[in-house]
Steps between C-alpha positions, in 0.01 A plus 500: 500500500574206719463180241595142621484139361396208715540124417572667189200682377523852423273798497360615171468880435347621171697792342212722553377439857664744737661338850656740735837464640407440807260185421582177604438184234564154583465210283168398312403869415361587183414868479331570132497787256419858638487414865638711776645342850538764727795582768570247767260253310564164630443175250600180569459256303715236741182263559218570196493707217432908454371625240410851376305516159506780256420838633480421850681676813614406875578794722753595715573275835250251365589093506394193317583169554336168535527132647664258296325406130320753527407843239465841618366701222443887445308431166510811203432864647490355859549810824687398761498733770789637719580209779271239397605130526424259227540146596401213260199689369343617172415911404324464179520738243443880578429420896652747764614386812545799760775612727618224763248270411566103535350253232580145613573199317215369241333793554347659128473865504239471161538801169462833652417450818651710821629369791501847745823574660609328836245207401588115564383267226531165687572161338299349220300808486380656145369840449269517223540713173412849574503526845622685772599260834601685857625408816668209720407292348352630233141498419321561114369879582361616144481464183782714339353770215667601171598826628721331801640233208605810290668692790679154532626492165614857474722408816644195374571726169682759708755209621501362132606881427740490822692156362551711190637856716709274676688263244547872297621725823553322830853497624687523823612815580674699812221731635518870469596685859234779431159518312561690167338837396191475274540071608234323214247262631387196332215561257175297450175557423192454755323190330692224800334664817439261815219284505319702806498846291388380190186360708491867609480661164220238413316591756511885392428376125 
């Protein structure tokens, strides 16, 4: 990984989070225990403070950063999406925000909540416990049920899992020139399935 001191503040990395190589961490970053920041991840922490608590992950290509003073906080268990931009917000615990959604500064993305992929959470903006916002800018569509909040957590758990995989087996390698005979794939079981199909199976229930 890419790790760099400014004015003479350095990033923080707990032993057991998990940052790829290719992340990029500048400054006033604190990621926690058991977190996962994914490949070309992009914190700094030149202007405000990061912060990743306990369990939570930030996906591939995503960014935080924030205007001077400021916090930007993925809170324990938080989702963030591949390509979304964080910028001197709050994700309270267990909240997913979706792929290349924007949450803007003092915006509150409240405990469990959703914020759908491609949304924009604008300034100053809070989405209430539970919920499920959409669109540009995003709107409160529904109430979010316990079903949806356990399909959450089982995804968050799969990157828990993945922070684990990847401290214990990831390493850069040359590729092979030809796929091998009898070539494994990876192995999981069916319970993380996206959102849309386990609606589908509900509705056969």
């Amino acid at each position: 990984m890419k790790v760099y001191s400014i004015d003479g503040i350095t990033p923080v990395i707990d032993p057991t989070a998990y940052v790829h190589p290719t992340a990029v961490l500048i400054g006033d970053v604190i990621i926690g225990p058991r977190c996962y920041v994914g490949p070309a991840a992009c914190l700094r922490g030149d202007f405000g403070r990061l912060v990743l608590k306990e369990g939570a992950n930030i996906q591939d290509t995503c960014v935080m950063h924030g205007f001077p003073g400021t916090d930007t906080v993925i809170e324990e268990d938080g989702h963030i999406g591949h390509g979304a931009v964080l910028h001197g917000c709050v994700i309270k615990r267990n909240a997913l925000v979706g792929m290349n959604a924007v949450i803007m500064d003092d915006a509150v993305v409240g405990e469990s909540a959703i914020v759908a992929a491609m949304s924009f959470v604008k300034a100053k903006f809070e989405v209430p416990a539970r919920t499920l916002v959409a669109g540009s800018p995003a709107r409160i569509i529904r109430e979010l049920s316990d079903e949806e909040i356990e399909w959450k957590g089982m995804g968050t758990r799969q990157y828990q899992d993945l922070t684990i995989r990847s401290l214990n087996t990831m390493q850069e390698v040359e590729p092979l020139t030809e796929v091998e005979p009898d070539r494994k794939r990876l192995s999981f079981d069916d319970s993380v399935i996206p959102l849309s199909e386990l609606k589908q199976r509900s509705a056969r229930d």
